[in-house]
Amino acid sequence: MSQPLWQLPLEELAPAIRAGRVSPVALTESCLERIRAVDDELKSFIHVSANAIEVARKAEREIKAGRWLGPLHGVPVGVKDNYVTADMPTTVGSEAPDLSFPLRDSTAAARLRKAGAVLIGKTRTHEFAWGNVTPPVCNPWDLSRVPSGSSGGSGAAVAAGLCVTALGSDTGGSIRMPAAACGTVGLKATFGRVSRDGVVPHSWSLDHAGPLTRTVADTATMMQVLAGYDAADPVCQDQPVPDYSKAIGKPIKGLKIGVVRNHFFENLQEDVEAAVEKAIGDLAAAGVQIVELKLPLLEYGLGAIFAIELSSSTAYHDASLKAGRVAHYQPDVRMLVEMGRLVTGPDYLKAEQYRSVLMEEYRKVFERVDAIAGPTTPITAWKRGDWTVQVAGKPESVLAASWRFTYPYNLTGLPALSVPCGFDRDALPIGLQIVGRPFDESMVLRVGHAYERTHEWKQHHPPL
Amino acid sequence: MSDPYKELFGLDLDPERLKEVLGAYGDILVQIEKLRGLDLTDVHPAVVFEPTAPYRNKP
């Protein structure tokens, strides 16, 4: 192989490991060396596993003995620091005193271990997964910029080759935003598809677990391990899990793809709009029928997600608020947690009523289309320390801008994939968002893969 | 009521901090007020109460 091991996607590594052409120990050493070489600058990991090499050696022995467990066997995977793990501490990005989280494996971590993955370390999260910056992590495409968040550590680490894939979590866009900003693939599966057992809660009815990877096929592989019923997560649904690999390579000619013109094409950076329009044009050229849509109800979504997210998060942090611990949170998170007390009960339930009508609107849309495509975010990675960005010639807060196109799918729980679709004038990645019907992750993977394989974006690597 | 924010909302902050929090909430309140303007009387909220939840098989 001409590329270094740390740069290869799972889809190339897995068959090579199985065939004995790539050693799990060499791969893990390559990622650990990469961490040592660049993570002082990138700061994507908060904890690196002390026993990763030992686990890789065990995997190598098992594979040599003919006991291959599947495509994740012997593959280094990063775990976002809001998933509890048995052998690594969890901080959820917080330095507040008197906080502790159990040393046990979350369901996702346990499933990855059972599949033979090497859990190489914990990737940094914005504190309590409540933000879109993930300090102190840098964006590997430009270290002066943020990786977005809250799974910014996972996005930066996967993009820069510090691990092959990683876990993220997504309450308003926290998998898809860093995927877009760092040039990786990221999937927020349907609400209830991937267990959140052992993921420190942020907002119970909005939180989703899922992977960040280098390619769409890698996401399909991760989903095969992560998806499925788990009674330990009260919202996890007992739905059959399809063979996601069957979605990879399926033709898209004849599919109908919706483009929601209001909301998703208002106030976005010129280069983002151009790249996404080009991607939609390419899908049409591949034989997809594009269906133009409008969903005026989206106008009310921001108030709804704020009402739910603020009040839920504050309910979770209530004991810390009373104990005075919240004063030790980072200023932005502290502000959000304190503000949540101001959301009233009727506001919260009105937001939940709104979700019902929004879900119904999307159900009607999916009677007409197979998937929806649009931009993942209106902006590319912004400078660290900037709280406003220029969007369509006007200043806008990054908090308001960054999640505008992702949160509707946390409100509706629909599966949403971000796949790279180009670069802006500053060579920063841009994400294309593909959305499907509930539990139809196969369709979003099918469309995402069809787009990915006809473009060369995944061949680009950060200059780090 | 000597401190309505503390008694009504459970928000026990000094006056300066309270002012900051209320100021920051202003932008969000604009969005929530927009939501309040919707008539959703006949819509069941997307909240499901499931009395069988404690009987689910735990691992």
Coordinates of N, CA and C in Angstrom, one line a residue, chain A residues 205 229-238 297 299-300 302-304 306-307 310 321 331 334-344 347-357 359 399, chain B residues 5-6 8-14 17-47 50 53 56-59:
Chain A
S205 N -34.8 13.6 24.5 CA -35.6 13.3 23.3 C -35.0 13.8 22.0
Y229 N -31.7 -3.2 18.7 CA -32.5 -3.0 20.0 C -31.6 -3.1 21.2
D230 N -31.9 -2.3 22.2 CA -31.2 -2.4 23.5 C -32.2 -1.9 24.5
A231 N -32.6 -2.9 25.4 CA -33.6 -2.5 26.4 C -33.1 -1.5 27.4
A232 N -31.7 -1.3 27.5 CA -31.2 -0.4 28.4 C -31.4 1.0 28.0
D233 N -31.7 1.3 26.8 CA -32.1 2.6 26.3 C -33.6 2.7 26.2
P234 N -34.3 3.5 27.0 CA -35.8 3.4 27.0 C -36.4 3.8 25.6
V235 N -35.7 4.5 24.7 CA -36.3 4.9 23.5 C -35.8 4.0 22.3
C236 N -34.9 3.1 22.6 CA -34.4 2.2 21.5 C -35.5 1.3 21.0
Q237 N -35.6 1.3 19.6 CA -36.8 0.5 19.1 C -36.3 -0.8 18.5
D238 N -37.2 -1.8 18.7 CA -37.0 -3.1 18.3 C -37.4 -3.3 16.8
L297 N -43.4 25.4 7.7 CA -43.5 25.2 9.1 C -42.1 25.3 9.8
E299 N -40.1 27.5 9.9 CA -39.9 28.8 10.4 C -40.0 28.8 12.0
Y300 N -40.7 27.8 12.5 CA -40.9 27.8 14.0 C -40.0 26.8 14.7
L302 N -36.7 26.8 15.4 CA -35.6 27.2 16.3 C -36.2 27.4 17.7
G303 N -37.3 28.0 17.8 CA -38.0 28.2 19.1 C -38.2 26.8 19.8
A304 N -38.7 25.9 18.9 CA -39.0 24.5 19.5 C -37.8 23.8 20.0
F306 N -34.9 25.1 20.9 CA -34.4 25.8 22.1 C -35.2 25.4 23.3
A307 N -36.6 25.4 23.2 CA -37.4 25.1 24.4 C -37.1 23.7 24.9
L310 N -33.0 23.4 25.9 CA -32.7 24.2 27.2 C -33.3 23.5 28.4
L321 N -26.8 22.5 39.4 CA -27.2 23.9 39.5 C -27.4 24.2 41.0
P331 N -18.1 29.2 30.4 CA -19.1 30.3 30.5 C -20.3 30.1 29.5
R334 N -22.5 27.2 31.0 CA -23.1 27.7 32.2 C -24.3 28.5 31.9
M335 N -24.2 29.4 30.9 CA -25.2 30.3 30.5 C -26.4 29.5 30.0
L336 N -26.2 28.5 29.1 CA -27.3 27.7 28.6 C -28.0 27.0 29.7
V337 N -27.3 26.4 30.6 CA -27.9 25.6 31.7 C -28.7 26.6 32.6
E338 N -28.2 27.7 32.9 CA -29.0 28.7 33.7 C -30.2 29.2 33.0
M339 N -30.1 29.4 31.7 CA -31.2 29.9 30.9 C -32.4 28.9 30.8
G340 N -32.0 27.7 30.9 CA -33.1 26.6 30.7 C -34.1 26.7 31.8
R341 N -33.8 27.3 32.9 CA -34.8 27.4 34.0 C -36.0 28.4 33.6
L342 N -35.7 29.2 32.5 CA -36.7 30.2 32.1 C -37.7 29.7 31.2
V343 N -37.5 28.5 30.6 CA -38.4 27.9 29.7 C -39.6 27.3 30.5
T344 N -40.8 27.7 30.1 CA -42.0 27.3 30.9 C -42.5 25.9 30.4
D347 N -44.4 26.2 27.2 CA -43.5 26.3 26.1 C -42.9 25.0 25.6
Y348 N -42.5 24.2 26.6 CA -41.9 22.9 26.3 C -42.9 22.0 25.6
L349 N -44.2 22.0 26.1 CA -45.2 21.1 25.5 C -45.6 21.6 24.1
K350 N -45.6 22.9 24.0 CA -45.9 23.5 22.7 C -44.9 23.0 21.6
A351 N -43.6 23.0 22.1 CA -42.6 22.6 21.2 C -42.8 21.1 20.8
E352 N -43.2 20.3 21.8 CA -43.5 18.9 21.5 C -44.7 18.7 20.6
Q353 N -45.7 19.6 20.7 CA -46.8 19.6 19.8 C -46.3 20.0 18.4
Y354 N -45.4 21.0 18.3 CA -44.9 21.4 17.0 C -44.1 20.2 16.4
R355 N -43.4 19.5 17.2 CA -42.7 18.3 16.6 C -43.7 17.4 15.9
S356 N -44.8 17.2 16.5 CA -45.8 16.3 15.9 C -46.2 16.8 14.5
V357 N -46.5 18.1 14.4 CA -47.0 18.6 13.1 C -45.8 18.6 12.1
M359 N -43.3 16.5 12.0 CA -43.1 15.0 11.6 C -44.1 14.7 10.6
L399 N -23.6 30.4 16.8 CA -24.5 29.5 17.4 C -25.8 29.4 16.6
Chain B
Y5 N -37.7 35.3 40.5 CA -37.0 34.4 39.6 C -36.6 33.1 40.4
K6 N -36.2 33.4 41.7 CA -35.8 32.2 42.5 C -37.1 31.4 42.9
L8 N -40.2 31.4 41.4 CA -41.0 30.8 40.2 C -40.2 29.9 39.4
F9 N -38.9 30.3 39.2 CA -38.1 29.5 38.2 C -37.0 28.7 38.8
G10 N -36.8 28.9 40.2 CA -35.7 28.2 40.8 C -34.3 28.7 40.4
L11 N -34.3 29.9 39.9 CA -33.0 30.5 39.5 C -32.4 31.4 40.5
D12 N -31.5 30.9 41.2 CA -30.9 31.6 42.4 C -29.6 32.2 42.0
L13 N -29.7 33.4 41.4 CA -28.5 34.1 40.9 C -28.5 35.5 41.5
D14 N -27.2 36.1 41.6 CA -27.1 37.5 42.1 C -27.7 38.4 41.0
R17 N -25.7 38.7 37.6 CA -25.7 37.5 36.8 C -27.1 37.3 36.2
L18 N -28.1 37.5 37.0 CA -29.5 37.4 36.5 C -29.7 38.3 35.3
K19 N -29.2 39.5 35.4 CA -29.4 40.4 34.3 C -28.7 39.9 33.0
E20 N -27.5 39.3 33.2 CA -26.8 38.7 32.0 C -27.6 37.5 31.4
V21 N -28.1 36.7 32.3 CA -28.9 35.5 31.8 C -30.2 35.9 31.1
L22 N -30.9 36.9 31.7 CA -32.1 37.4 31.0 C -31.8 38.0 29.7
G23 N -30.7 38.8 29.6 CA -30.3 39.4 28.4 C -30.0 38.4 27.3
A24 N -29.3 37.3 27.7 CA -28.9 36.3 26.7 C -30.2 35.5 26.3
Y25 N -31.1 35.4 27.2 CA -32.3 34.7 26.9 C -33.2 35.4 25.9
G26 N -33.0 36.7 25.8 CA -33.9 37.6 25.0 C -34.0 37.1 23.5
D27 N -32.9 36.8 22.9 CA -32.9 36.3 21.5 C -33.6 35.0 21.4
I28 N -33.5 34.1 22.4 CA -34.2 32.8 22.3 C -35.7 33.0 22.5
L29 N -36.0 33.9 23.4 CA -37.4 34.2 23.7 C -38.1 34.7 22.4
V30 N -37.5 35.4 21.6 CA -38.1 35.9 20.3 C -38.6 34.7 19.5
Q31 N -37.7 33.6 19.5 CA -38.1 32.4 18.7 C -39.2 31.7 19.5
I32 N -39.1 31.6 20.8 CA -40.2 30.9 21.5 C -41.5 31.6 21.4
E33 N -41.5 32.9 21.4 CA -42.7 33.7 21.2 C -43.3 33.4 19.9
K34 N -42.5 33.2 18.9 CA -43.0 32.9 17.5 C -43.8 31.5 17.6
L35 N -43.2 30.6 18.3 CA -43.8 29.3 18.5 C -45.1 29.4 19.2
R36 N -45.1 30.3 20.2 CA -46.4 30.5 21.0 C -47.5 30.9 20.1
G37 N -47.2 31.6 19.0 CA -48.2 32.1 18.1 C -48.9 31.1 17.3
L38 N -48.4 29.9 17.3 CA -49.0 28.8 16.5 C -50.2 28.2 17.3
D39 N -51.3 28.0 16.6 CA -52.5 27.3 17.3 C -52.4 25.8 17.1
L40 N -52.0 25.1 18.1 CA -51.8 23.7 18.0 C -52.8 22.9 18.9
T41 N -53.9 23.5 19.2 CA -54.8 23.0 20.2 C -55.1 21.5 20.0
D42 N -55.3 21.1 18.8 CA -55.7 19.7 18.6 C -54.6 18.7 18.3
V43 N -53.4 19.2 18.6 CA -52.2 18.3 18.3 C -51.7 17.7 19.5
H44 N -51.6 16.3 19.5 CA -51.0 15.6 20.6 C -49.5 15.9 20.6
P45 N -48.9 16.2 21.7 CA -47.4 16.4 21.7 C -46.7 15.2 21.4
A46 N -45.5 15.3 20.9 CA -44.6 14.1 20.5 C -44.0 13.6 21.8
V47 N -44.9 13.3 22.8 CA -44.4 12.7 24.0 C -45.3 11.5 24.3
E50 N -45.5 5.7 28.5 CA -45.6 4.3 28.3 C -45.6 3.6 29.6
A53 N -43.2 0.6 30.5 CA -41.7 0.8 30.4 C -41.0 0.0 31.5
R56 N -40.2 -3.6 30.7 CA -39.3 -4.0 29.6 C -38.2 -4.9 30.1
N57 N -37.7 -5.8 29.3 CA -36.6 -6.7 29.7 C -35.3 -5.8 29.8
K58 N -34.7 -5.8 31.0 CA -33.5 -5.1 31.2 C -32.3 -6.2 31.0
P59 N -31.2 -5.7 30.4 CA -30.1 -6.7 30.2 C -29.5 -7.1 31.5

